[in-house]
Short mmCIF file of C-alpha atoms in Angstrom, two decimals:
data_model
loop_
_atom_site.label_atom_id
_atom_site.label_comp_id
_atom_site.label_asym_id
_atom_site.label_seq_id
_atom_site.Cartn_x
_atom_site.Cartn_y
_atom_site.Cartn_z
CA MET A 436 0.24 -0.24 0.05
CA ARG A 437 0.97 3.49 -0.84
CA LEU A 438 1.55 6.40 1.53
CA ILE A 439 -1.84 8.45 1.23
CA ILE A 440 -1.35 11.77 1.39
CA PRO A 441 -4.37 13.14 3.77
CA CYS A 442 -6.75 15.00 1.95
CA ILE A 443 -9.39 17.56 3.36
CA ILE A 444 -12.25 17.48 0.67
CA ALA A 445 -16.00 20.02 2.35
CA ILE A 446 -18.89 18.30 1.06
CA GLY A 447 -19.45 14.50 0.50
CA PHE A 448 -16.29 12.00 0.59
CA TYR A 449 -13.73 11.64 -1.40
CA ASN A 450 -9.52 10.24 -1.62
CA CYS A 451 -7.15 12.37 -3.22
CA GLY A 452 -6.10 11.85 -6.89
CA ASN A 453 -3.58 9.91 -7.90
CA GLN A 454 -3.37 8.00 -4.64
CA GLN A 455 -3.97 3.89 -3.67
CA PRO A 456 -6.94 4.96 -0.67
CA ALA A 457 -6.29 3.87 2.90
CA GLY A 458 -8.27 0.36 4.15
CA LYS A 459 -8.95 -1.96 6.15
CA SER A 460 -8.29 -5.11 5.30
CA LEU A 461 -10.87 -8.37 4.44
CA THR A 462 -10.06 -12.39 3.29
CA PRO A 463 -12.28 -13.70 1.23
CA LYS A 464 -13.47 -17.16 1.85
CA GLU A 465 -13.07 -19.35 -1.20
CA ILE A 466 -16.13 -21.37 -2.02
CA SER A 467 -16.83 -22.90 -4.60
CA LYS A 468 -15.40 -22.85 -8.51
CA LEU A 469 -18.25 -21.86 -10.55
CA LYS A 470 -19.05 -23.40 -13.94
CA LEU A 471 -19.85 -19.51 -15.84
CA LYS A 472 -16.40 -18.56 -16.86
CA GLU A 473 -17.83 -14.82 -17.46
CA ILE A 474 -19.74 -14.63 -14.02
CA SER A 475 -21.07 -10.27 -14.32
CA GLY A 476 -23.63 -9.84 -12.13
CA LEU A 477 -25.16 -11.60 -8.64
CA GLU A 478 -28.50 -11.49 -6.38
CA TYR A 479 -30.03 -13.60 -3.03
CA VAL A 480 -32.89 -13.03 -2.64
CA ASN A 481 -35.14 -15.65 -0.82
CA ASN A 482 -32.99 -18.25 -0.55
CA THR A 483 -31.62 -18.71 -4.08
CA LEU A 484 -28.71 -17.26 -5.17
CA TRP A 485 -29.04 -15.37 -9.07
CA GLY A 486 -25.73 -15.56 -11.89
CA ILE A 487 -25.41 -13.30 -14.87
CA GLU A 488 -22.82 -13.39 -17.48
CA ASP A 489 -21.88 -10.57 -19.75
CA SER A 490 -21.76 -9.50 -23.38
CA GLY A 491 -21.13 -12.21 -25.88
CA ASN A 492 -22.70 -15.04 -23.73
CA GLU A 493 -26.83 -16.00 -23.75
CA ASN A 494 -29.55 -14.29 -22.04
CA ALA A 495 -29.80 -16.62 -19.56
CA LEU A 496 -30.27 -15.69 -15.28
CA TYR A 497 -29.15 -18.89 -13.21
CA LYS A 498 -29.59 -20.27 -9.92
CA ILE A 499 -26.21 -20.95 -9.00
CA ASP A 500 -25.94 -23.38 -6.19
CA PRO A 501 -22.83 -21.65 -4.25
CA GLN A 502 -21.88 -25.33 -2.92
CA THR A 503 -20.92 -26.72 -5.87
CA GLY A 504 -21.06 -23.87 -8.06
CA THR A 505 -23.53 -25.61 -10.47
CA HIS A 506 -26.42 -24.08 -12.33
CA THR A 507 -29.27 -23.46 -13.45
CA ALA A 508 -30.71 -21.63 -16.58
CA TYR A 509 -33.58 -20.22 -17.70
CA VAL A 510 -33.72 -17.74 -20.74
CA VAL A 511 -34.92 -14.74 -21.38
CA ASP A 512 -37.25 -13.00 -23.77
CA ALA A 513 -34.68 -10.16 -23.93
CA PRO A 514 -31.07 -9.59 -25.40
CA ASN A 515 -28.35 -9.26 -23.46
CA THR A 516 -26.33 -7.27 -25.08
CA ASP A 517 -24.62 -6.26 -21.89
CA TRP A 518 -25.80 -7.57 -18.88
CA GLU A 519 -23.99 -6.49 -15.56
CA ASP A 520 -25.63 -6.93 -13.05
CA ILE A 521 -29.21 -8.03 -10.90
CA THR A 522 -30.69 -6.45 -8.39
CA ALA A 523 -33.91 -6.97 -5.79
CA ASP A 524 -36.67 -5.42 -4.63
CA ALA A 525 -38.58 -6.32 -1.71
CA GLN A 526 -40.88 -8.02 -3.30
CA GLY A 527 -38.08 -10.32 -4.07
CA ASN A 528 -38.59 -9.44 -8.44
CA LEU A 529 -35.75 -9.64 -10.24
CA TYR A 530 -34.17 -6.50 -12.88
CA ILE A 531 -31.20 -7.46 -15.01
CA ALA A 532 -28.64 -4.34 -15.66
CA ASP A 533 -28.02 -4.33 -19.13
CA THR A 534 -26.20 -1.47 -18.13
CA GLY A 535 -22.76 -2.23 -20.00
CA ASN A 536 -21.25 0.08 -22.08
CA ASN A 537 -17.13 0.17 -22.66
CA ASP A 538 -17.46 2.02 -25.76
CA ASN A 539 -19.83 4.80 -24.09
CA ASP A 540 -21.98 4.19 -27.53
CA ARG A 541 -24.96 3.03 -27.08
CA ARG A 542 -28.26 4.72 -27.07
CA ASN A 543 -30.64 1.76 -25.95
CA LEU A 544 -29.02 0.79 -22.30
CA SER A 545 -32.06 -0.73 -20.35
CA ILE A 546 -33.34 -2.54 -16.80
CA ILE A 547 -35.72 -6.16 -17.16
CA LYS A 548 -37.87 -6.71 -14.44
CA VAL A 549 -38.39 -10.92 -15.00
CA ASN A 550 -40.15 -13.29 -12.16
CA PRO A 551 -38.70 -15.05 -10.10
CA GLN A 552 -41.46 -18.20 -11.09
CA ASP A 553 -40.97 -17.75 -14.14
CA PRO A 554 -37.59 -16.09 -15.78
CA SER A 555 -38.28 -16.50 -18.86
CA LYS A 556 -40.64 -13.24 -19.11
CA VAL A 557 -39.63 -10.09 -19.38
CA VAL A 558 -42.55 -8.59 -17.42
CA GLN A 559 -41.71 -4.96 -17.25
CA THR A 560 -38.95 -3.00 -19.11
CA THR A 561 -36.95 0.22 -17.87
CA THR A 562 -34.76 2.19 -20.69
CA PHE A 563 -33.12 5.89 -19.69
CA TYR A 564 -30.58 7.79 -20.92
CA TYR A 565 -27.51 10.24 -19.66
CA PRO A 566 -28.91 13.47 -19.88
CA GLU A 567 -25.09 14.29 -19.02
CA GLN A 568 -24.26 13.37 -22.11
CA LYS A 569 -23.42 15.20 -25.96
CA ASP A 570 -22.06 12.46 -28.09
CA PHE A 571 -22.18 9.03 -28.49
CA PRO A 572 -19.47 8.09 -28.67
CA ALA A 573 -18.24 9.97 -26.07
CA LYS A 574 -15.43 12.23 -26.22
CA LYS A 575 -11.99 9.68 -24.66
CA ALA A 576 -12.18 12.12 -21.88
CA ASP A 577 -15.86 11.95 -20.44
CA ARG A 578 -16.35 8.61 -20.87
CA ASN A 579 -18.23 7.76 -17.66
CA PHE A 580 -21.09 6.62 -18.68
CA ASP A 581 -20.35 2.67 -18.46
CA CYS A 582 -22.44 1.00 -15.12
CA GLU A 583 -21.21 -2.08 -13.79
CA GLY A 584 -22.77 -2.13 -11.11
CA MET A 585 -26.71 -1.63 -9.98
CA LEU A 586 -28.96 -1.89 -6.51
CA GLU A 587 -32.89 -0.99 -6.37
CA HIS A 588 -33.89 1.24 -3.44
CA ASN A 589 -37.55 2.53 -2.15
CA GLY A 590 -38.34 2.74 -5.76
CA TYR A 591 -35.60 3.56 -7.42
CA PHE A 592 -32.83 2.33 -9.64
CA TYR A 593 -29.02 3.85 -8.21
CA LEU A 594 -26.41 2.97 -11.32
CA PHE A 595 -22.67 3.73 -9.96
CA SER A 596 -20.23 4.58 -12.96
CA LYS A 597 -17.36 2.24 -14.40
CA ASN A 598 -14.93 5.38 -14.95
CA ARG A 599 -13.09 4.82 -18.33
CA CYS A 600 -12.05 8.51 -18.73
CA PHE A 601 -8.38 8.88 -20.51
CA ASN A 602 -6.45 10.22 -17.29
CA SER A 603 -9.53 9.17 -15.21
CA ASP A 604 -8.81 10.15 -11.54
CA GLY A 605 -11.25 7.68 -10.64
CA THR A 606 -14.20 9.54 -10.49
CA VAL A 607 -18.09 7.31 -9.54
CA LEU A 608 -20.45 8.53 -10.69
CA ILE A 609 -24.12 7.96 -9.40
CA HIS A 610 -27.12 8.34 -11.51
CA LYS A 611 -31.51 6.77 -10.00
CA VAL A 612 -34.32 5.72 -12.51
CA PRO A 613 -37.31 5.41 -11.34
CA ASN A 614 -38.66 1.87 -11.06
CA LYS A 615 -41.44 1.92 -13.23
CA PRO A 616 -41.33 1.49 -17.98
CA GLY A 617 -40.61 3.73 -19.73
CA ASN A 618 -38.02 6.33 -20.69
CA PHE A 619 -36.71 7.87 -18.56
CA ALA A 620 -32.98 11.28 -18.45
CA ALA A 621 -31.45 9.66 -15.39
CA GLU A 622 -30.58 11.84 -12.71
CA LYS A 623 -27.17 12.25 -11.38
CA VAL A 624 -27.47 12.34 -7.49
CA GLY A 625 -23.83 12.48 -6.71
CA SER A 626 -20.02 11.26 -7.23
CA PHE A 627 -17.49 10.10 -5.31
CA ILE A 628 -13.70 8.76 -5.86
CA SER A 629 -12.15 5.83 -5.35
CA CYS A 630 -8.30 5.90 -6.81
CA ASP A 631 -6.73 6.31 -10.40
CA ASN A 632 -5.92 2.47 -10.99
CA PHE A 633 -8.74 0.80 -13.39
CA ARG A 634 -7.60 -2.41 -12.14
CA ARG A 635 -7.70 -1.73 -8.87
CA CYS A 636 -9.97 0.41 -8.01
CA ALA A 637 -13.20 0.30 -10.94
CA ILE A 638 -16.78 -0.21 -10.07
CA ALA A 639 -17.75 -3.46 -11.22
CA GLY A 640 -21.02 -4.23 -9.09
CA ALA A 641 -22.61 -3.19 -6.45
CA ASP A 642 -25.59 -4.13 -3.59
CA ILE A 643 -27.61 -2.37 -0.52
CA SER A 644 -28.31 -4.83 2.57
CA PRO A 645 -31.36 -6.40 3.36
CA ASP A 646 -31.90 -3.50 6.10
CA GLY A 647 -31.05 -0.77 3.44
CA LYS A 648 -27.90 0.60 6.05
CA THR A 649 -25.24 -1.01 4.42
CA VAL A 650 -23.86 -0.15 -0.24
CA ALA A 651 -21.17 -2.62 -0.82
CA LEU A 652 -19.37 -1.55 -4.02
CA ILE A 653 -16.56 -4.64 -5.43
CA SER A 654 -13.63 -3.42 -7.51
CA GLY A 655 -10.78 -5.95 -8.42
CA ASP A 656 -8.55 -5.83 -5.53
CA LYS A 657 -11.51 -3.69 -3.06
CA LEU A 658 -15.27 -3.99 -1.28
CA TRP A 659 -16.63 -0.89 -0.93
CA LEU A 660 -18.89 -0.07 1.92
CA ILE A 661 -21.22 3.13 2.32
CA THR A 662 -22.67 3.59 5.92
CA ASN A 663 -24.28 6.75 7.17
CA PHE A 664 -26.13 7.71 4.56
CA THR A 665 -29.23 9.69 5.27
CA GLY A 666 -32.51 8.20 2.72
CA ASP A 667 -30.59 7.46 -0.58
CA ASP A 668 -28.29 10.03 0.10
CA PHE A 669 -25.20 7.58 -0.32
CA ALA A 670 -22.53 10.21 -1.67
CA LYS A 671 -22.44 12.10 1.53
CA GLY A 672 -22.35 8.61 3.82
CA THR A 673 -19.44 6.98 5.38
CA LEU A 674 -16.57 5.49 2.46
CA THR A 675 -14.63 2.55 4.00
CA PRO A 676 -12.29 0.70 1.72
CA TYR A 677 -11.49 -3.22 2.29
CA ASP A 678 -8.37 -4.26 0.73
CA LEU A 679 -9.08 -8.00 -0.45
CA GLY A 680 -5.89 -8.86 -1.27
CA GLU A 681 -5.55 -10.74 -4.41
CA VAL A 682 -6.67 -8.63 -7.73
CA THR A 683 -8.88 -10.71 -9.57
CA GLN A 684 -11.99 -9.08 -12.06
CA LYS A 685 -13.95 -9.71 -9.09
CA GLU A 686 -17.60 -8.53 -11.01
CA SER A 687 -20.18 -9.25 -8.87
CA VAL A 688 -21.47 -9.08 -4.75
CA CYS A 689 -24.58 -9.24 -3.20
CA PHE A 690 -25.83 -9.65 0.55
CA THR A 691 -27.53 -12.76 2.21
CA ASP A 692 -28.21 -11.63 5.39
CA ASN A 693 -27.00 -7.62 6.73
CA LYS A 694 -23.33 -9.28 7.52
CA THR A 695 -22.95 -11.85 5.56
CA LEU A 696 -22.05 -10.85 1.70
CA TYR A 697 -21.17 -12.84 -1.46
CA ILE A 698 -19.31 -12.34 -4.57
CA ALA A 699 -17.30 -14.02 -7.16
CA ASP A 700 -14.81 -13.29 -10.16
CA GLU A 701 -14.17 -13.68 -14.15
CA LYS A 702 -12.83 -16.99 -15.11
CA SER A 703 -8.84 -15.31 -16.82
CA LYS A 704 -6.18 -17.73 -17.71
CA LYS A 705 -5.13 -19.64 -14.40
CA GLU A 706 -7.04 -17.19 -11.36
CA GLY A 707 -10.74 -16.50 -10.57
CA GLY A 708 -13.56 -18.00 -11.81
CA LYS A 709 -15.00 -18.86 -8.02
CA LEU A 710 -16.86 -17.93 -5.59
CA TYR A 711 -16.19 -16.35 -2.58
CA THR A 712 -17.92 -15.19 0.59
CA ILE A 713 -16.64 -12.31 3.15
CA ASN A 714 -18.57 -12.28 7.43
CA LEU A 715 -18.40 -8.45 8.15
CA LYS A 716 -19.12 -8.81 11.72
#
């Protein structure tokens, strides 16, 4: 860990640019090897673990056995342009974020709702756009319209950007979109700075605890927890980074209860492709 030079920002939570954030450490416990090579999202609801894969893979929702890593596939009646996360509402409905936008040139961003009792059917489609984006693709210095982390909270979807800007300082934008059918302008509601190391700090997954008090974000070798926020003002909460040790392509995080998480990483050569658990107690 490099030496951190402290800085003070009056509003919100930030880390100094061009530095690695200081933090505590957690050791993920490996549970199983996954049969899915490019898992991009996890959600645990009604005692069931669900997963998806991203672009180039099937438009399928997978019921995963955490102990063995095996899965059952349910083909969803919607294209997988670039599925990047999955979340659930308080009623147990599942939502797939077709929000991957590596080149910052998409005009068809969407969130689809499926019923876990019949995952093949899409029962709601929400489309949205970023009003700040004027160019398609965005200019290299403005490429902060990729989203791989999404959660649902009190009737809104919250989108956490994966910053792909040239010479990025790691700014993560937070937008919200109503959980309704229709087309909406995503409303920017906050931002924070992770760090300028893309492989280590780019946000690739999100979830919120069942009690609504903790937001978890995942990146290459870090778990980020946001606590002490009021309502949905995540940007003014307390951000705590936890080093996870090994840098892998961690793309998925979800709560199983208020203090326990599953995380997963993509398979790449001899690393990743595993399901882990983390106990926050």
